[in-house]
XYZ file of C-alpha atoms in Angstrom:
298
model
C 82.893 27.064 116.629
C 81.274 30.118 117.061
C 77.428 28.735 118.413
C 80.150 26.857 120.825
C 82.018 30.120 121.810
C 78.403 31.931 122.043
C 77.548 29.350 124.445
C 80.289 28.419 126.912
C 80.997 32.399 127.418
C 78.129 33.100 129.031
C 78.256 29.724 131.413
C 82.488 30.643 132.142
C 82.225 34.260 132.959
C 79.669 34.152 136.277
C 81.698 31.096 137.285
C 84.984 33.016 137.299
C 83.173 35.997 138.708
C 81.607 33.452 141.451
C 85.605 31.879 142.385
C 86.373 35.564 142.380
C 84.248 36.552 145.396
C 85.203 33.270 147.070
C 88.503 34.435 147.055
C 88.457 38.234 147.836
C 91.039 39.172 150.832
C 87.753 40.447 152.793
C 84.426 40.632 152.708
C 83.351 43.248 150.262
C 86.339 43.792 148.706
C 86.804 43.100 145.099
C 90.153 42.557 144.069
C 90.148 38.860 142.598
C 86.556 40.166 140.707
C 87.992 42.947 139.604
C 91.691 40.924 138.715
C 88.926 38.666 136.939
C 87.117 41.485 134.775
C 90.969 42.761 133.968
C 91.723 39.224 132.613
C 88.945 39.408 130.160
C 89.151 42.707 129.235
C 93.149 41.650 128.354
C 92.182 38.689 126.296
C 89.496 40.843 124.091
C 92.377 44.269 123.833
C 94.854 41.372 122.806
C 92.704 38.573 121.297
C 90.503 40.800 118.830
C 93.039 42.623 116.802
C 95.158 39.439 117.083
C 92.484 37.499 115.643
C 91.676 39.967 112.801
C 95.111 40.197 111.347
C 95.297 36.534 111.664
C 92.703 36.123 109.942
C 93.509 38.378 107.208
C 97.199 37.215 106.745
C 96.483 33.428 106.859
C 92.245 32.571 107.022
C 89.964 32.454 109.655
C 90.912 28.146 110.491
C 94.090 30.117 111.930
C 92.293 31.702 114.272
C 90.174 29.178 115.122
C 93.094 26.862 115.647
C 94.992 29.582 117.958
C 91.595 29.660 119.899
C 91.418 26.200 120.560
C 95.262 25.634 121.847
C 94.769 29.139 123.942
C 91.689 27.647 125.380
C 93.549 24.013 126.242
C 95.982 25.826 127.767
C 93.703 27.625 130.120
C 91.967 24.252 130.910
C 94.980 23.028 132.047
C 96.035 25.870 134.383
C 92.865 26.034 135.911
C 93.303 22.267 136.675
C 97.042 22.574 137.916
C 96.338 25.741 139.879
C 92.573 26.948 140.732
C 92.319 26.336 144.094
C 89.398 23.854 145.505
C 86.425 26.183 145.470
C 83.059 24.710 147.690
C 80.117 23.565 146.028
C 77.032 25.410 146.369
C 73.826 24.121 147.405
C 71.398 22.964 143.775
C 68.972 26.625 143.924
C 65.563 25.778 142.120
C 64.661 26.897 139.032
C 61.810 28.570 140.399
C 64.426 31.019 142.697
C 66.484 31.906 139.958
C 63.135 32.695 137.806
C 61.907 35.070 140.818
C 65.134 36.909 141.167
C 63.973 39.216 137.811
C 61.261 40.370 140.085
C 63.286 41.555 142.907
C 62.803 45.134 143.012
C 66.379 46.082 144.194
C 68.276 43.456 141.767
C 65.875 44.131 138.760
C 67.162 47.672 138.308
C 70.416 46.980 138.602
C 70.609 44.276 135.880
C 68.231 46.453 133.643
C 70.907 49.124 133.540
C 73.862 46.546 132.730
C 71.440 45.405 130.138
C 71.160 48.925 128.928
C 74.339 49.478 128.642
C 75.753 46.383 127.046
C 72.834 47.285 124.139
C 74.711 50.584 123.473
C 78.655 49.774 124.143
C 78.703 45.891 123.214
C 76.455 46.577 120.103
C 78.254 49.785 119.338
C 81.354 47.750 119.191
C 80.259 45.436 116.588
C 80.339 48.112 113.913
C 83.088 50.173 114.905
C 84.667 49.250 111.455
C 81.564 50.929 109.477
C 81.446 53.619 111.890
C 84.780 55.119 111.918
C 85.022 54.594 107.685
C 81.863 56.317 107.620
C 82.864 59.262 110.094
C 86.968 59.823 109.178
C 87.095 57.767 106.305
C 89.464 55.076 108.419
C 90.579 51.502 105.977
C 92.289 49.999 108.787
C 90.302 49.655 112.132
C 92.996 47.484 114.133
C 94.843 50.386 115.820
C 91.353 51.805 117.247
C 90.602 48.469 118.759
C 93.660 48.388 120.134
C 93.058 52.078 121.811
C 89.332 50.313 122.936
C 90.632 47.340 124.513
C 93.550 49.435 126.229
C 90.901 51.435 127.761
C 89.654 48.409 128.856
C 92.111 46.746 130.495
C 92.995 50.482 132.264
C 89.294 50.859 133.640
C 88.380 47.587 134.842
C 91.838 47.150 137.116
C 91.077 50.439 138.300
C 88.227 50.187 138.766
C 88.285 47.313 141.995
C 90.854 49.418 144.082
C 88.433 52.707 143.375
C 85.479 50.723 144.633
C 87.572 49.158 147.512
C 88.790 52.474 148.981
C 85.825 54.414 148.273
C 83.046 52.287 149.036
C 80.633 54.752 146.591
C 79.738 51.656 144.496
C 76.357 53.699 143.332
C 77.972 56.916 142.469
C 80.729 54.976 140.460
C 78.364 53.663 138.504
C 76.471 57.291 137.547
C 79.821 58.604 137.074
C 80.764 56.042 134.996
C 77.591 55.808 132.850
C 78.503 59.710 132.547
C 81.583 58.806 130.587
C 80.000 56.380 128.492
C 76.850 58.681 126.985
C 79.580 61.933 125.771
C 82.360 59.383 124.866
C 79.820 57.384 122.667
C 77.871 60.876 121.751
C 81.426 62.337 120.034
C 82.906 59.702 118.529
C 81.919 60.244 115.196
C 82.273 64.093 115.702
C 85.911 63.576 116.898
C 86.413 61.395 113.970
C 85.581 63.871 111.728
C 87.522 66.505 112.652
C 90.860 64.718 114.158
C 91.429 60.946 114.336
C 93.642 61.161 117.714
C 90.337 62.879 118.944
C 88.556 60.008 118.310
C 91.491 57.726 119.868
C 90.530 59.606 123.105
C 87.091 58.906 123.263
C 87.813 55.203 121.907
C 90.146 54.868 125.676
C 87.486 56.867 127.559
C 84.714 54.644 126.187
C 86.716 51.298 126.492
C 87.617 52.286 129.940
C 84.337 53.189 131.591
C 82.597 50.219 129.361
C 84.521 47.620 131.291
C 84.929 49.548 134.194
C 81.163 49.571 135.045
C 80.938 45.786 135.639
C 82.645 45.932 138.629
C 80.659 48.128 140.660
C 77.741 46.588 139.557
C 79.319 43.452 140.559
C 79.552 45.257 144.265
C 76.019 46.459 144.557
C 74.406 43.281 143.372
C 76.663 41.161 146.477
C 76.090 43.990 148.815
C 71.984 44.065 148.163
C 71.963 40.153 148.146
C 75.170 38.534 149.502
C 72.972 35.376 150.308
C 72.898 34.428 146.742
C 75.495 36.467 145.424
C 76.209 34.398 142.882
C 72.359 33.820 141.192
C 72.332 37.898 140.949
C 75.798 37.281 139.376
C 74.296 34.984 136.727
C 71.520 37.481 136.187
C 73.582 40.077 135.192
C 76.236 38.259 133.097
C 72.705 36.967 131.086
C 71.911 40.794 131.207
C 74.824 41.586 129.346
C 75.121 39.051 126.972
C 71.310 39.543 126.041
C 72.329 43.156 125.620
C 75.014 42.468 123.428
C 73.101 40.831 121.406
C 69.974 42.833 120.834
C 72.729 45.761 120.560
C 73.759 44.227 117.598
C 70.573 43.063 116.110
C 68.937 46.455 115.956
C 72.518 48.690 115.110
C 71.861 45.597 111.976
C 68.308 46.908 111.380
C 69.049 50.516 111.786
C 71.858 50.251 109.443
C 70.018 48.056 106.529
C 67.534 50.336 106.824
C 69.542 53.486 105.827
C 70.509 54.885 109.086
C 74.164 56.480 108.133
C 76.949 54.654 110.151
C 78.023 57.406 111.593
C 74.500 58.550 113.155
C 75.259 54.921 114.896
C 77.072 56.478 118.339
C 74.159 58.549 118.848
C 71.402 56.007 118.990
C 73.865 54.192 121.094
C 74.518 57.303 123.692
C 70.730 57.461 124.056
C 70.333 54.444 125.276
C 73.056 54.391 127.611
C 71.557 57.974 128.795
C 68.663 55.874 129.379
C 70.750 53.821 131.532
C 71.835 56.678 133.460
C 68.362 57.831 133.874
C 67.157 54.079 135.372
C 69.952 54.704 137.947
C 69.232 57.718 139.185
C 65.136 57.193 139.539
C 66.410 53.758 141.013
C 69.005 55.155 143.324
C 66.428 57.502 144.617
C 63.439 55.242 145.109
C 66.256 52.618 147.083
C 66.498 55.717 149.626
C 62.773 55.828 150.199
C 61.770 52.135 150.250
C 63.904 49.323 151.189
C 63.769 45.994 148.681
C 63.036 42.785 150.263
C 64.446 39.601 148.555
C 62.752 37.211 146.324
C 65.805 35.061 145.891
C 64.681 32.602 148.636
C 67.117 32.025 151.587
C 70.129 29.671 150.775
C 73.136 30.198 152.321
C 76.657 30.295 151.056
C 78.683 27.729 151.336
């Protein structure tokens, strides 16, 4: 169940993403993406601390079970209510391929990347982390306080984008939150648990929040596949995850103290920060031209 789960996420989420855009009230405005990124960010502040005390009061089948009638259900809505969404032309393997060499969507998608490694693989040992740093037994609460940040930054986060039309400095000032919010986490949780409940919302918040600007630059810089730089970037983030996880795995087996964990993590999305603002300035000086070929929408 989960190999299935590890592989029909990644294939739903551009998809939604992609019906998002279709749907938007006007060109360039991301409401339905951003209504989209709120949905998810809902079903993981509900779904994960759900799922653990499921698990814990009746076995993990439970769970499973409850995931497989909540995911029926959804099949049938979307069948009774999505609205017909157009086709789009069959793009070649080879365009998708050359869109990791496009020199305005590469950066963008490297910094997503980044900073999936450090929140996404943070997130995985949050447990070890806080019983490490303020000695907490039961971690359900403070994934509650994640997700709720969550839900709060990425339904923000569309109208913010909308009014302002700043989609690059959202994204610095977001990765800004992230690196302190990830940096004293363990401090916080040392010295005052409700201090780490504030960086837990501040760091849930901006982690989903930054999605959707991305989301914005990468249809702005190539609106004529929108949806292949869409696909790039959900990849981006999943691969991030994952090697996030992978290494906090090796840094912890190898001795690294769980609660030195937020500070690798803050590095790296520092280093995110960094890539944006070297990118950002080298976008003012030359202008990318696209290597995703020239389909249209349709």
């Amino acid at each position: 169940m989960a190999k299935k789960r590890s592989a029909g996420g990644p294939q739903l989420r551009p998809g939604a993403a992609g019906d998002g855009v279709h749907h938007q009230r006007q060109p360039g405005q991301l409401g339905p993406v951003a209504l989209v990124m709120g949905g998810m960010s809902a079903g993981t502040v509900l779904g994960v601390p759900i799922g653990v005390l499921l698990a814990e009061h009746t076995g993990w089948r439970a769970t499973m079970w409850l995931l497989t009638g909540l995911g029926a259900g959804a099949l049938a809505g979307l069948a009774a209510l999505l609205p017909t969404v157009p086709a789009e032309p069959v793009v070649p393997v080879r365009a998708r391929l050359t869109a990791l060499t496009d020199r305005a969507v590469a950066p963008v998608v490297a910094v997503s990347f980044l900073a999936a490694v450090a929140s996404l693989g943070l997130y995985t040992y949050l447990a070890p982390v806080l019983a490490a740093a303020g000695g907490v037994g039961e971690v359900a609460p403070y994934l509650w306080a994640w997700g709720a940040g969550g839900v709060l930054g990425s339904v923000l986060a569309g109208p913010l984008v909308d009014r302002t039309g700043r989609a690059r400095m959202l994204t610095g000032g977001v990765l800004a939150v992230i690196v302190p919010a990830l940096a004293l986490l363990p401090v916080l949780a040392a010295v005052a648990l409700p201090g780490a409940v504030v960086a837990l919302v501040a760091w849930g918040a901006a982690g989903w929040a930054l999605q959707v600007p991305q989301r914005h630059r990468l249809l702005a810089l190539r609106a004529e596949r929108g949806t292949i730089a869409l696909a790039l970037n959900n990849s981006a983030l999943y691969l991030g995850s994952a090697v996030g996880s992978a290494l906090g795995g090796l840094a912890l087996g190898a001795g690294l103290a769980p609660c030195a964990l937020p500070w690798v993590a803050a590095g790296v999305a520092a280093a995110g920060l960094a890539l944006h603002l070297v990118a950002g300035r080298r976008s003012r000086v030359v202008s990318g031209v696209s290597t995703l070929g020239c389909y249209e929408h349709s």
